[in-house]
């Protein structure tokens, strides 16, 4: 029986993770749940899974949860402390981090310090603090298992191969809803259009990141930390069918790819079952019905966010923090209808240009750079704001 | 330094193997070479690689070789004894079996008995004597490394995974030059047209086998023996681009695929370097230039040989011997212009129908069934012979 704590249990990944738990009731047990603001759904999850501990992001959400009642469940503190309390609960063997943004940073480090396996569905944690997190995991001998379908695919492809055999990582990208459009065509793209992802159903922020290709940029940085690959060893190809989840090229030119249905339950299950592999109740991928598979180079003129991510990875360690913070601000503004689609990259680039790169060796330093970047990006966004 | 003996050194695979040796002069050394009838080429190879031992198929070929001179090289006996002498030479660490048909059977068993790693580029050996060969290898603790691009791909995909994780093997087939044609369109297909393989350059016999899909059928049987998969766990998909060399599906529905250039030096090098992997001097596969990749179900009405191979695998152990022998006879007749293309399957099926399946536990029993099937197939071929 593997005992699981889920950070972000009411989100898209969290709900898929609970569906995996439902499929293996004799192998998986939920011992901790943490959510953001959705008190009603968390209350229902507590009633069903009866974890030892629960947490919510805010006091207001916690109050609503308490009104719903959660008998027998210890309700922890709110915010980052609450996430960390759930992540370090003594009964948890594995912590799935699917909380949004950088909220889960302290929680992931707490899980590592307490010797728990970390299944990471949140890419921001590695983007802003990859060096800190991976070093802590190495010191404590803890495995970081990627849940992102791309990194999960690479983990499966690498499977016990020596690092020296790896020549290149090839991340696939669906290209999002705006694949094939030019920069000028994208100037007036609406949030509604950007939210229509062709192959994956995900949360709002990550869906916009897919439309700008920033999601792939963040994944490039994540791959760097997870697999120890340099920026020039990580390529991105546009693969609209999302059938090949990612690939590796080995030193002899052989390419190993992982393919599967576009269903997040599969990578979550793999992370939960690892190092075992459990028979899935889900239908197999039938390649004879998948249609033609295509692979194209990305257009970084129309989608400059990908280029910005490589620039951040190539530069000093604080620039990815700036990239991520500015992106979060710009995407939020875009979703509010206050920023144009192409201005997202503009805001990020201006914030990066204004930043003096520095070492970030502690979470406090990360938080400090993050705060500066958010303030700067907000100003930059105001400068190019749409007339509402 | 790995010391290599090559059975079939003047053939297509043998020449590619020597090109791999040329690329790694400090890691590979040729200690034995055996060829069929091409004495001129073998003489040139002996002069260049200076192996300890050499052999040829016939006395006439051996005489021509001796006229060419081969100073310092022990020239072994001819025929199967010659192959076995090269395969069991005390200086060889690894024996590449790329001789044609079932000629190499005794040699492969001799190599195993002498504790040598076997790199198998010849599928007939496993088709007719898979049980005998794999049991001998298991007993002696010898690795059988597949060189066929498909099985080599599966070997790479399985890479250290437990057998219980394997759900399904998916062999890819280019479909050959007649892909998409109907049975009636194929009735008057000429040897010339059948020899025009769209993606791979190979010998004549195997190229015809690719046109009938018998090559894929033999590979299904080979996969059964190499990877312990049942017939219902082995699927074939038509993939005309030959970019994906084969795939495995794991129990959780995840598919692992191996992709690469269509160059036999790659799987040969992998078998030579295994368990290591050496940087290749060959260019990488660029997926953004590969075009669309497609996967379709095979048409076993137009290509009944594939169906016959499954039938042979499903049946008692002697039926694959009959399938293989009848196919060799029918293909030879077709190449001579004395048999129609669609009659190849007809001759094989009639021979299989006439056979009473029996156990084949020794090479003598294999040879006996093989001889009966060749005689019967020759008669059957005469019955449907073309007017020349």
XYZ file of C-alpha atoms in Angstrom:
776
model
C 0.000 0.000 0.000
C 1.505 3.327 -1.086
C 0.324 6.296 0.977
C -0.181 9.447 -1.036
C -0.462 13.145 -0.196
C -1.835 15.379 -2.949
C -1.099 19.101 -3.094
C -3.700 20.694 -5.361
C -6.321 17.955 -5.071
C -9.209 20.004 -6.480
C -7.364 21.013 -9.650
C -7.276 19.163 -12.962
C -4.232 17.017 -12.059
C -5.446 16.471 -8.498
C -8.783 15.120 -9.696
C -7.063 12.809 -12.203
C -4.788 11.602 -9.392
C -7.822 10.711 -7.277
C -9.264 8.819 -10.260
C -6.028 6.772 -10.281
C -6.452 6.136 -6.543
C -10.026 4.988 -7.261
C -8.703 2.472 -9.818
C -6.225 0.899 -7.346
C -7.959 0.942 -3.932
C -5.795 -1.929 -2.660
C -2.524 -0.296 -3.723
C -3.016 3.417 -3.024
C -4.283 5.267 0.016
C -4.831 9.018 0.371
C -3.321 10.358 3.606
C -3.228 14.080 2.856
C -5.074 16.574 0.644
C -4.399 20.256 0.078
C -6.456 22.579 -2.108
C -6.647 26.250 -3.014
C -10.045 27.931 -2.660
C -12.526 25.214 -3.677
C -13.815 24.310 -0.198
C -16.907 22.472 -1.449
C -14.942 20.032 -3.566
C -12.272 19.500 -0.898
C -15.037 18.785 1.661
C -16.442 16.117 -0.670
C -12.943 14.648 -1.161
C -12.342 14.551 2.599
C -15.632 12.722 3.151
C -14.702 10.191 0.516
C -10.983 9.578 1.081
C -10.750 10.307 4.853
C -7.130 11.515 4.794
C -5.249 12.211 8.036
C -4.588 15.862 7.178
C -5.987 18.608 4.951
C -5.130 22.204 4.125
C -6.464 25.126 2.101
C -4.860 28.248 0.692
C -6.735 30.939 2.651
C -8.471 31.425 5.987
C -11.734 32.186 4.221
C -11.577 28.898 2.323
C -10.720 27.075 5.534
C -13.783 28.594 7.205
C -16.035 27.372 4.390
C -14.431 23.930 4.656
C -15.104 23.806 8.398
C -18.753 24.737 7.796
C -18.993 21.759 5.448
C -17.535 19.597 8.212
C -14.596 17.208 7.911
C -14.915 14.747 10.765
C -11.722 13.032 11.880
C -9.484 15.035 9.555
C -6.832 17.305 11.049
C -7.127 20.597 9.227
C -3.708 22.184 9.010
C -2.697 25.791 8.721
C -3.382 27.745 5.548
C -1.108 28.910 2.750
C 2.423 27.612 2.265
C 2.584 26.312 5.844
C -0.529 24.236 5.192
C 0.946 22.748 2.012
C 4.208 21.967 3.841
C 2.335 20.322 6.724
C 0.467 18.026 4.319
C 3.673 17.306 2.349
C 5.634 16.307 5.443
C 2.946 14.300 7.231
C 4.620 11.222 8.738
C 2.129 8.821 7.107
C 2.854 9.925 3.511
C 5.226 7.860 1.323
C 4.776 9.916 -1.837
C 3.776 13.567 -2.315
C 2.148 14.635 -5.578
C 2.806 18.329 -6.060
C 0.076 19.661 -8.352
C -0.449 23.007 -6.668
C -0.317 26.036 -8.918
C 2.618 28.381 -9.526
C 5.386 28.521 -6.958
C 3.081 28.002 -3.949
C 4.389 24.462 -3.463
C 8.094 25.364 -3.204
C 8.423 25.056 0.585
C 6.170 21.990 0.552
C 8.344 20.167 -2.002
C 11.461 20.912 0.026
C 9.681 19.773 3.210
C 8.673 16.507 1.505
C 12.280 15.948 0.393
C 13.658 16.718 3.883
C 11.264 14.119 5.300
C 12.507 11.520 2.791
C 9.332 11.265 0.732
C 9.231 10.481 -2.976
C 8.045 13.559 -4.884
C 5.818 13.242 -7.949
C 6.090 16.641 -9.580
C 3.221 17.889 -11.747
C 4.148 21.506 -11.217
C 6.856 22.833 -13.499
C 7.277 26.243 -11.816
C 8.946 24.627 -8.787
C 11.881 23.454 -10.921
C 11.891 26.516 -13.172
C 12.487 28.906 -10.260
C 14.342 26.623 -7.830
C 15.624 23.661 -9.817
C 19.135 23.864 -8.398
C 17.907 24.025 -4.803
C 15.326 21.258 -5.188
C 17.503 18.803 -7.125
C 20.447 19.298 -4.767
C 18.196 18.673 -1.746
C 16.794 15.532 -3.397
C 20.275 14.292 -4.236
C 21.512 14.875 -0.681
C 18.510 13.121 0.863
C 18.459 10.306 -1.756
C 14.880 11.139 -2.744
C 13.456 10.499 -6.233
C 11.770 13.349 -8.120
C 9.332 11.681 -10.540
C 8.022 13.903 -13.329
C 4.275 13.838 -13.970
C 4.200 16.293 -16.871
C 3.448 14.017 -19.812
C 6.607 15.125 -21.659
C 9.025 14.601 -18.775
C 7.241 11.472 -17.726
C 7.817 10.220 -21.289
C 11.513 11.074 -21.103
C 11.779 9.338 -17.740
C 10.243 6.234 -19.334
C 12.549 6.452 -22.366
C 15.702 6.892 -20.289
C 14.685 3.926 -18.098
C 17.869 2.935 -16.278
C 20.153 4.080 -19.110
C 23.445 5.698 -18.092
C 23.426 9.507 -18.378
C 26.437 9.340 -20.714
C 24.256 7.634 -23.362
C 21.952 10.655 -23.673
C 22.710 12.927 -26.604
C 19.540 15.000 -26.892
C 16.064 15.416 -25.424
C 13.290 16.065 -27.933
C 10.240 17.611 -26.276
C 7.081 17.430 -28.354
C 4.631 20.337 -28.371
C 1.123 20.254 -29.763
C 1.650 23.814 -30.947
C -1.549 24.871 -29.175
C -4.613 26.477 -30.760
C -2.587 29.066 -32.708
C -0.182 26.706 -34.459
C 0.669 27.985 -37.939
C -0.422 31.569 -37.241
C 1.933 34.489 -37.766
C 2.805 37.110 -35.144
C 0.565 39.698 -36.805
C -2.382 37.304 -36.939
C -2.008 36.721 -33.204
C -2.135 40.353 -32.155
C -5.881 40.288 -31.495
C -6.215 36.675 -30.346
C -8.794 36.485 -27.544
C -8.544 34.579 -24.233
C -11.500 32.518 -25.423
C -9.634 31.381 -28.556
C -6.407 30.793 -26.617
C -8.224 28.547 -24.126
C -9.303 26.122 -26.867
C -6.466 23.587 -26.658
C -6.650 21.053 -29.493
C -5.521 17.878 -27.672
C -5.098 18.297 -23.895
C -7.678 19.416 -21.317
C -5.876 21.375 -18.637
C -6.198 24.369 -16.302
C -6.529 27.936 -17.661
C -3.012 29.211 -16.941
C -1.251 26.217 -18.497
C -3.589 26.314 -21.503
C -2.574 29.913 -22.232
C 1.068 28.902 -21.729
C 0.471 26.243 -24.390
C -0.898 28.856 -26.774
C 2.195 31.080 -26.337
C 4.590 28.046 -26.245
C 5.807 29.351 -22.868
C 4.624 26.039 -21.474
C 7.198 24.317 -23.675
C 9.799 26.881 -22.648
C 9.175 26.113 -18.972
C 9.429 22.418 -19.836
C 12.834 22.990 -21.458
C 14.061 24.474 -18.167
C 12.385 21.669 -16.193
C 14.066 19.047 -18.425
C 17.422 20.685 -17.791
C 17.031 20.162 -14.042
C 15.377 16.745 -14.109
C 17.748 15.090 -16.563
C 20.927 17.142 -16.290
C 20.801 18.163 -19.955
C 22.273 21.406 -21.251
C 20.057 23.898 -23.142
C 21.725 22.912 -26.437
C 20.796 19.274 -25.754
C 17.077 20.052 -25.495
C 15.073 20.461 -28.701
C 11.397 21.189 -29.226
C 9.371 19.823 -32.147
C 5.795 20.709 -32.988
C 3.744 17.522 -33.052
C 0.064 18.571 -33.265
C -1.303 15.056 -32.706
C 0.175 14.778 -29.164
C 0.596 11.017 -29.695
C 4.367 10.995 -29.146
C 4.760 12.476 -25.668
C 8.483 13.069 -26.015
C 11.711 11.427 -27.161
C 15.382 11.020 -26.393
C 18.230 10.634 -28.836
C 21.082 8.421 -27.669
C 24.736 8.863 -28.583
C 24.549 6.328 -31.418
C 21.710 8.221 -33.125
C 18.973 5.868 -31.947
C 15.782 7.667 -30.865
C 13.554 6.252 -28.119
C 10.026 7.676 -27.938
C 7.102 7.243 -25.586
C 3.604 7.281 -27.078
C 0.193 7.018 -25.457
C -3.300 8.364 -25.105
C -3.611 12.032 -24.067
C -4.866 11.192 -20.597
C -3.056 12.541 -17.539
C -4.090 9.490 -15.527
C -1.355 7.537 -17.347
C 1.690 9.599 -16.250
C 0.181 10.038 -12.760
C -0.296 6.288 -12.459
C 3.254 5.683 -13.667
C 4.601 8.027 -10.981
C 2.436 6.355 -8.324
C 3.400 2.819 -9.367
C 7.102 3.479 -10.071
C 9.378 1.514 -10.052
C 6.581 -0.956 -10.776
C 4.132 -0.611 -13.659
C 0.512 -1.519 -13.102
C -1.966 -2.753 -15.724
C -4.172 0.188 -16.654
C -7.916 -0.029 -17.024
C -7.704 2.593 -19.780
C -8.037 1.668 -23.477
C -4.830 1.207 -25.499
C -3.689 3.699 -28.083
C -4.574 2.327 -31.539
C -1.954 3.761 -33.883
C -3.870 2.630 -36.958
C -6.608 5.110 -35.932
C -4.287 7.895 -34.831
C -3.855 9.401 -38.302
C -0.554 10.713 -39.657
C 2.006 11.932 -37.148
C 3.914 15.096 -38.078
C 6.938 16.863 -36.611
C 7.902 20.456 -37.421
C 10.343 23.006 -36.118
C 8.720 25.636 -33.868
C 8.202 29.184 -35.174
C 9.934 31.344 -32.565
C 9.044 34.542 -34.442
C 5.339 33.972 -33.915
C 5.948 32.371 -30.501
C 8.846 34.310 -28.929
C 8.149 32.937 -25.429
C 10.021 29.753 -26.331
C 13.072 31.785 -27.323
C 12.844 33.759 -24.062
C 12.852 30.533 -22.046
C 16.049 29.334 -23.756
C 17.570 32.755 -23.063
C 16.634 32.423 -19.378
C 18.115 28.939 -19.144
C 21.327 30.016 -20.865
C 21.752 32.996 -18.525
C 22.468 33.250 -14.821
C 20.255 31.361 -12.422
C 17.850 34.174 -11.467
C 16.587 34.837 -14.995
C 14.223 31.806 -15.074
C 12.608 33.182 -11.890
C 12.022 36.471 -13.691
C 10.707 34.671 -16.786
C 8.232 32.696 -14.730
C 7.004 35.570 -12.554
C 6.572 37.962 -15.491
C 4.753 35.244 -17.410
C 2.324 34.614 -14.548
C 1.533 38.326 -14.304
C 1.147 38.745 -18.069
C -1.052 35.651 -18.476
C -3.324 36.773 -15.614
C -3.695 40.167 -17.297
C -4.397 38.513 -20.645
C -7.092 36.304 -19.093
C -8.648 39.459 -17.594
C -8.824 40.900 -21.095
C -6.439 43.701 -20.180
C -3.432 42.601 -22.236
C -3.114 41.567 -25.880
C -1.859 38.057 -26.697
C 1.391 39.208 -28.292
C 1.995 41.586 -25.378
C 2.515 38.605 -23.069
C 5.959 37.985 -24.567
C 6.612 41.729 -24.692
C 5.993 42.126 -20.951
C 8.219 39.152 -20.153
C 11.022 40.344 -22.401
C 10.990 43.865 -20.959
C 11.098 42.474 -17.429
C 13.985 40.165 -18.335
C 15.843 43.048 -20.007
C 15.493 45.141 -16.848
C 16.765 42.407 -14.564
C 20.356 42.181 -13.330
C 20.961 38.397 -13.080
C 22.082 37.140 -9.666
C 22.669 33.848 -7.880
C 19.599 32.351 -6.200
C 20.800 29.813 -3.649
C 17.921 30.029 -1.157
C 14.135 30.163 -1.359
C 14.280 33.637 0.197
C 16.400 34.817 -2.724
C 13.991 33.172 -5.151
C 11.030 34.882 -3.476
C 12.822 38.218 -3.565
C 13.613 38.060 -7.288
C 10.086 36.772 -7.920
C 8.531 39.729 -6.079
C 10.671 42.242 -7.947
C 9.762 40.650 -11.286
C 6.043 40.650 -10.516
C 6.104 44.352 -9.637
C 8.103 45.207 -12.725
C 5.931 43.062 -15.014
C 2.760 44.655 -13.639
C 4.154 48.080 -14.506
C 5.270 46.866 -17.909
C 1.801 45.382 -18.513
C 0.149 48.700 -17.622
C 2.317 50.371 -20.269
C 0.870 48.199 -23.055
C -2.595 47.702 -21.541
C -5.588 47.304 -23.837
C -8.372 49.877 -23.691
C -11.248 48.059 -21.963
C 38.713 -4.890 -27.726
C 35.788 -7.087 -28.806
C 36.780 -9.906 -31.171
C 34.227 -10.612 -33.857
C 33.516 -13.524 -36.179
C 31.190 -12.804 -39.100
C 29.223 -15.546 -40.852
C 28.133 -14.191 -44.226
C 30.771 -11.469 -44.522
C 30.317 -10.837 -48.264
C 26.551 -10.308 -48.037
C 24.715 -7.051 -47.414
C 24.745 -7.351 -43.603
C 28.305 -8.695 -43.559
C 29.604 -5.713 -45.512
C 27.744 -3.290 -43.223
C 29.252 -5.103 -40.235
C 32.755 -4.590 -41.625
C 31.940 -0.894 -42.120
C 31.136 -0.771 -38.378
C 34.467 -2.471 -37.646
C 36.172 0.176 -39.810
C 34.541 2.930 -37.723
C 35.842 1.493 -34.413
C 39.300 0.070 -35.137
C 40.333 0.369 -31.484
C 37.235 -1.398 -30.162
C 36.531 -4.151 -32.699
C 38.749 -6.778 -34.255
C 37.782 -9.329 -36.907
C 38.985 -12.818 -35.991
C 36.858 -14.943 -38.345
C 35.090 -14.546 -41.688
C 32.838 -16.969 -43.539
C 31.266 -16.379 -46.934
C 29.180 -18.245 -49.489
C 30.475 -18.255 -53.076
C 32.021 -14.789 -53.497
C 35.701 -15.804 -53.312
C 37.032 -12.554 -54.786
C 35.399 -10.380 -52.161
C 36.329 -12.723 -49.310
C 39.948 -12.714 -50.513
C 39.944 -8.920 -50.384
C 38.413 -8.999 -46.891
C 41.033 -11.487 -45.693
C 43.831 -9.271 -46.999
C 42.364 -6.285 -45.197
C 41.185 -7.698 -41.858
C 43.669 -10.594 -41.449
C 41.326 -12.840 -39.405
C 42.598 -16.052 -37.804
C 40.124 -18.266 -39.693
C 38.022 -18.199 -42.857
C 35.511 -20.497 -44.566
C 33.464 -20.700 -47.756
C 30.323 -22.602 -48.679
C 31.666 -24.888 -51.413
C 34.885 -26.602 -52.434
C 34.862 -24.730 -55.741
C 34.652 -21.373 -53.960
C 37.429 -22.466 -51.585
C 39.645 -23.323 -54.569
C 39.093 -19.868 -56.073
C 39.887 -18.315 -52.675
C 43.129 -20.264 -52.434
C 44.127 -19.086 -55.914
C 43.654 -15.513 -54.695
C 45.929 -16.295 -51.782
C 45.167 -15.688 -48.118
C 48.508 -15.632 -46.328
C 48.434 -16.446 -42.611
C 44.743 -17.251 -42.540
C 43.657 -20.764 -41.600
C 41.073 -21.770 -44.183
C 38.545 -24.063 -42.571
C 36.362 -26.746 -44.053
C 33.507 -25.827 -46.359
C 29.749 -25.828 -45.821
C 28.147 -26.036 -42.403
C 31.337 -27.405 -40.839
C 33.226 -24.359 -42.082
C 30.645 -21.988 -40.596
C 30.734 -23.870 -37.280
C 34.551 -23.790 -37.198
C 34.555 -19.999 -37.645
C 31.737 -19.582 -35.102
C 33.514 -21.586 -32.418
C 37.046 -20.249 -32.924
C 38.589 -19.739 -29.484
C 39.561 -16.112 -30.212
C 36.004 -14.928 -30.989
C 33.966 -13.134 -28.293
C 30.951 -12.413 -30.478
C 29.621 -14.200 -33.571
C 27.495 -12.265 -36.053
C 25.311 -14.742 -37.911
C 24.377 -13.155 -41.231
C 24.592 -16.262 -43.402
C 21.589 -16.987 -45.568
C 18.721 -19.369 -44.857
C 19.235 -22.154 -42.342
C 22.906 -22.727 -43.242
C 24.030 -21.156 -39.985
C 22.030 -23.398 -37.645
C 24.885 -25.643 -36.522
C 27.236 -22.656 -36.373
C 24.913 -20.704 -34.046
C 24.606 -23.705 -31.738
C 28.391 -24.179 -31.839
C 28.916 -20.518 -30.900
C 26.479 -20.894 -27.994
C 28.149 -24.088 -26.780
C 31.477 -22.251 -26.773
C 29.978 -19.447 -24.667
C 30.079 -16.736 -27.324
C 27.612 -13.872 -27.594
C 25.511 -14.326 -30.735
C 24.407 -11.331 -32.808
C 21.658 -12.747 -34.985
C 20.933 -11.106 -38.336
C 19.420 -14.266 -39.759
C 15.782 -14.851 -38.885
C 15.492 -18.368 -40.357
C 17.633 -19.798 -37.536
C 15.007 -18.859 -34.945
C 12.043 -19.565 -37.223
C 13.013 -23.204 -37.711
C 14.874 -23.911 -34.449
C 13.872 -21.156 -32.001
C 13.126 -23.586 -29.176
C 16.443 -25.422 -29.562
C 18.560 -22.269 -29.915
C 16.947 -20.279 -27.087
C 17.091 -23.250 -24.704
C 20.784 -23.783 -25.511
C 21.486 -20.072 -24.954
C 19.577 -20.102 -21.651
C 21.470 -23.183 -20.425
C 24.857 -21.745 -21.395
C 24.008 -18.201 -20.183
C 24.703 -16.729 -23.621
C 23.011 -13.573 -24.939
C 21.251 -13.663 -28.326
C 21.295 -10.072 -29.607
C 18.917 -9.342 -32.492
C 20.326 -7.413 -35.449
C 17.155 -7.255 -37.537
C 16.182 -3.591 -37.255
C 12.750 -4.472 -35.831
C 13.959 -6.849 -33.135
C 16.914 -4.670 -32.389
C 14.393 -1.845 -31.837
C 12.341 -4.012 -29.478
C 15.491 -5.001 -27.601
C 16.270 -1.303 -27.160
C 12.700 -0.512 -26.084
C 12.542 -3.344 -23.547
C 15.909 -2.268 -22.120
C 16.126 -3.948 -18.694
C 12.346 -3.923 -18.169
C 10.840 -6.981 -16.472
C 9.097 -9.381 -18.877
C 5.869 -9.038 -16.881
C 5.615 -5.380 -17.991
C 5.314 -6.329 -21.669
C 1.771 -6.356 -23.018
C 2.307 -6.330 -26.775
C 4.993 -6.136 -29.433
C 4.203 -3.929 -32.419
C 6.388 -4.778 -35.416
C 6.445 -2.114 -38.101
C 6.490 -3.107 -41.773
C 7.219 -0.794 -44.669
C 4.621 -2.697 -46.676
C 7.149 -3.248 -49.449
C 6.828 -2.136 -53.078
C 3.280 -3.506 -53.456
C 1.682 -1.779 -50.457
C -1.935 -0.846 -51.240
C -2.280 -3.277 -54.149
C -5.040 -5.864 -54.222
C -4.526 -9.609 -54.684
C -5.717 -9.455 -58.288
C -3.382 -6.568 -59.112
C -0.471 -8.621 -57.791
C -1.055 -11.680 -59.958
C 1.343 -10.557 -62.668
C 3.837 -8.688 -60.497
C 7.363 -9.241 -61.856
C 10.539 -10.078 -59.917
C 11.935 -6.759 -61.109
C 9.054 -4.811 -59.548
C 9.168 -6.909 -56.370
C 12.887 -6.184 -55.928
C 12.309 -2.407 -55.756
C 12.055 -1.948 -51.981
C 10.988 1.590 -51.092
C 13.087 2.180 -47.946
C 15.619 -0.589 -47.200
C 18.444 -1.922 -49.395
C 18.812 -5.631 -48.732
C 19.546 -8.977 -50.406
C 17.231 -10.430 -53.083
C 15.521 -13.140 -51.040
C 14.645 -10.846 -48.119
C 13.471 -8.138 -50.523
C 10.960 -10.545 -52.069
C 9.932 -11.603 -48.558
C 9.265 -7.920 -47.863
C 7.068 -7.691 -50.954
C 4.957 -10.698 -49.856
C 5.038 -9.636 -46.147
C 6.509 -13.095 -45.395
C 9.508 -11.223 -44.014
C 7.206 -9.722 -41.388
C 5.675 -13.132 -40.771
C 9.117 -14.626 -40.115
C 9.814 -11.677 -37.819
C 6.630 -12.429 -35.847
C 7.942 -15.952 -35.205
C 11.408 -14.586 -34.425
C 9.916 -12.103 -31.925
C 8.064 -14.949 -30.232
C 11.348 -16.741 -29.537
C 13.491 -13.720 -28.717
C 11.092 -12.025 -26.326
C 8.884 -14.849 -25.078
C 5.727 -13.249 -26.485
C 2.689 -15.261 -27.573
C 1.352 -14.906 -31.150
C -1.622 -12.871 -29.871
C 0.831 -10.448 -28.227
C 2.580 -9.637 -31.514
C 0.957 -7.156 -33.889
C 2.117 -5.855 -37.248
C 1.432 -2.319 -38.495
C 2.225 -0.983 -41.939
C 4.480 2.049 -41.582
C 5.738 2.942 -45.070
C 8.255 5.527 -43.865
C 10.343 2.959 -41.922
C 11.228 5.652 -39.373
C 9.762 3.836 -36.373
C 11.651 0.538 -36.357
C 9.288 -1.150 -33.917
C 7.445 -0.619 -30.644
C 6.360 -2.281 -27.447
C 3.214 -1.644 -25.459
C 3.574 -1.994 -21.696
C 0.864 -3.193 -19.317
C -0.203 0.349 -18.423
C -0.870 1.234 -22.065
C 2.352 3.198 -22.533
C 4.068 2.599 -25.885
C 7.856 2.764 -26.229
C 9.193 3.090 -29.777
C 12.630 3.115 -31.333
C 13.238 5.403 -34.313
C 16.283 5.923 -36.484
C 17.762 6.199 -39.926
C 17.238 3.197 -42.228
C 20.865 2.125 -42.053
C 21.766 -1.406 -40.926
C 25.054 -0.147 -39.499
C 23.085 1.211 -36.524
C 21.570 -2.063 -35.246
C 24.813 -3.920 -36.043
C 26.803 -1.367 -34.064
C 24.333 -1.627 -31.173
C 24.778 -5.415 -31.095
C 28.576 -5.042 -31.261
C 28.706 -2.385 -28.531
C 26.055 -3.872 -26.220
C 25.728 -3.453 -23.251
C 27.542 -0.209 -24.024
C 26.423 2.293 -26.637
C 29.034 4.022 -28.772
C 28.760 7.449 -30.388
C 27.959 6.908 -34.072
C 29.622 8.768 -36.868
C 26.362 8.607 -38.834
C 24.059 11.640 -39.165
C 21.090 11.931 -36.782
C 17.530 11.362 -37.906
C 15.872 14.769 -38.348
C 12.182 14.198 -37.638
C 11.235 17.635 -38.987
C 12.406 16.400 -42.408
C 10.975 12.897 -42.164
C 7.499 13.834 -43.379
C 4.276 12.455 -41.894
C 4.441 9.058 -40.214
C 1.507 6.714 -40.849
C 0.405 3.403 -39.352
C -2.132 1.083 -40.958
C -3.387 -2.428 -40.418
C -1.890 -4.954 -42.874
C -4.069 -6.351 -45.677
C -3.793 -10.114 -45.202
C -6.076 -10.782 -48.173
C -3.582 -9.257 -50.593
C -0.626 -10.507 -48.513
C -1.646 -13.940 -47.194
C 1.927 -14.900 -46.258
C 1.582 -12.903 -43.031
C -1.523 -14.901 -42.110
C 0.303 -18.155 -42.907
C 3.144 -17.213 -40.559
C 0.706 -16.617 -37.677
C -0.888 -19.970 -38.465
C 2.529 -21.655 -38.333
C 3.376 -19.996 -35.012
C 0.019 -20.957 -33.510
C 0.395 -24.592 -34.593
C 2.761 -27.351 -33.544
C 6.465 -26.666 -33.639
C 7.275 -28.194 -37.037
C 4.951 -25.968 -39.057
C 7.277 -22.920 -39.030
C 9.981 -25.179 -40.536
C 7.565 -26.067 -43.344
C 6.566 -22.415 -43.805
C 10.187 -21.338 -44.109
C 11.301 -24.161 -46.443
C 8.311 -23.806 -48.769
C 8.841 -20.042 -48.846
C 12.509 -20.418 -49.820
C 11.594 -22.775 -52.662
C 8.734 -20.583 -53.881
C 10.775 -17.357 -53.751
C 13.637 -18.966 -55.672
C 11.170 -20.108 -58.354
C 9.624 -16.640 -58.471
C 13.052 -15.020 -58.919
C 13.714 -17.467 -61.777
C 10.535 -16.222 -63.426
C 8.913 -19.648 -63.142
C 6.268 -18.827 -60.529
C 3.737 -15.995 -60.303
C 3.912 -13.608 -57.344
C 0.594 -14.703 -55.831
C 1.560 -18.350 -56.289
C 4.277 -17.949 -53.641
C 1.651 -17.989 -50.883
C -0.269 -20.713 -52.695
C 2.742 -23.054 -52.746
C 3.449 -22.388 -49.056
C -0.159 -22.939 -48.043
C -0.462 -26.214 -49.966
C 2.751 -27.482 -48.398
C 1.546 -26.499 -44.920
C -1.823 -28.165 -45.561
C -0.076 -31.411 -46.551
C 2.150 -31.458 -43.464
C 1.389 -33.460 -40.335
C 2.806 -31.318 -37.507
C 5.363 -33.016 -35.247
C 7.768 -32.100 -32.477
C 11.192 -30.910 -33.605
C 13.566 -31.224 -30.673
C 16.838 -31.747 -32.567
C 18.518 -30.201 -35.596
C 18.228 -33.582 -37.335
C 14.445 -33.439 -36.970
C 14.456 -29.871 -38.261
C 16.541 -30.883 -41.273
C 14.240 -33.818 -41.970
C 11.037 -31.714 -41.931
C 12.841 -29.058 -43.956
C 13.857 -31.590 -46.640
C 10.331 -32.996 -46.882
C 8.868 -29.495 -47.200
C 11.323 -28.477 -49.924
C 10.465 -31.559 -51.984
C 6.762 -31.040 -51.525
C 6.962 -27.314 -52.302
C 8.942 -27.987 -55.470
C 6.216 -30.331 -56.655
C 3.537 -27.837 -55.662
C 5.395 -25.093 -57.537
C 5.558 -27.244 -60.676
C 1.782 -27.609 -60.489
C 1.248 -23.828 -60.780
C 4.325 -23.040 -62.871
C 4.244 -20.165 -65.354
C 4.731 -20.912 -69.031
C 8.217 -19.603 -69.813
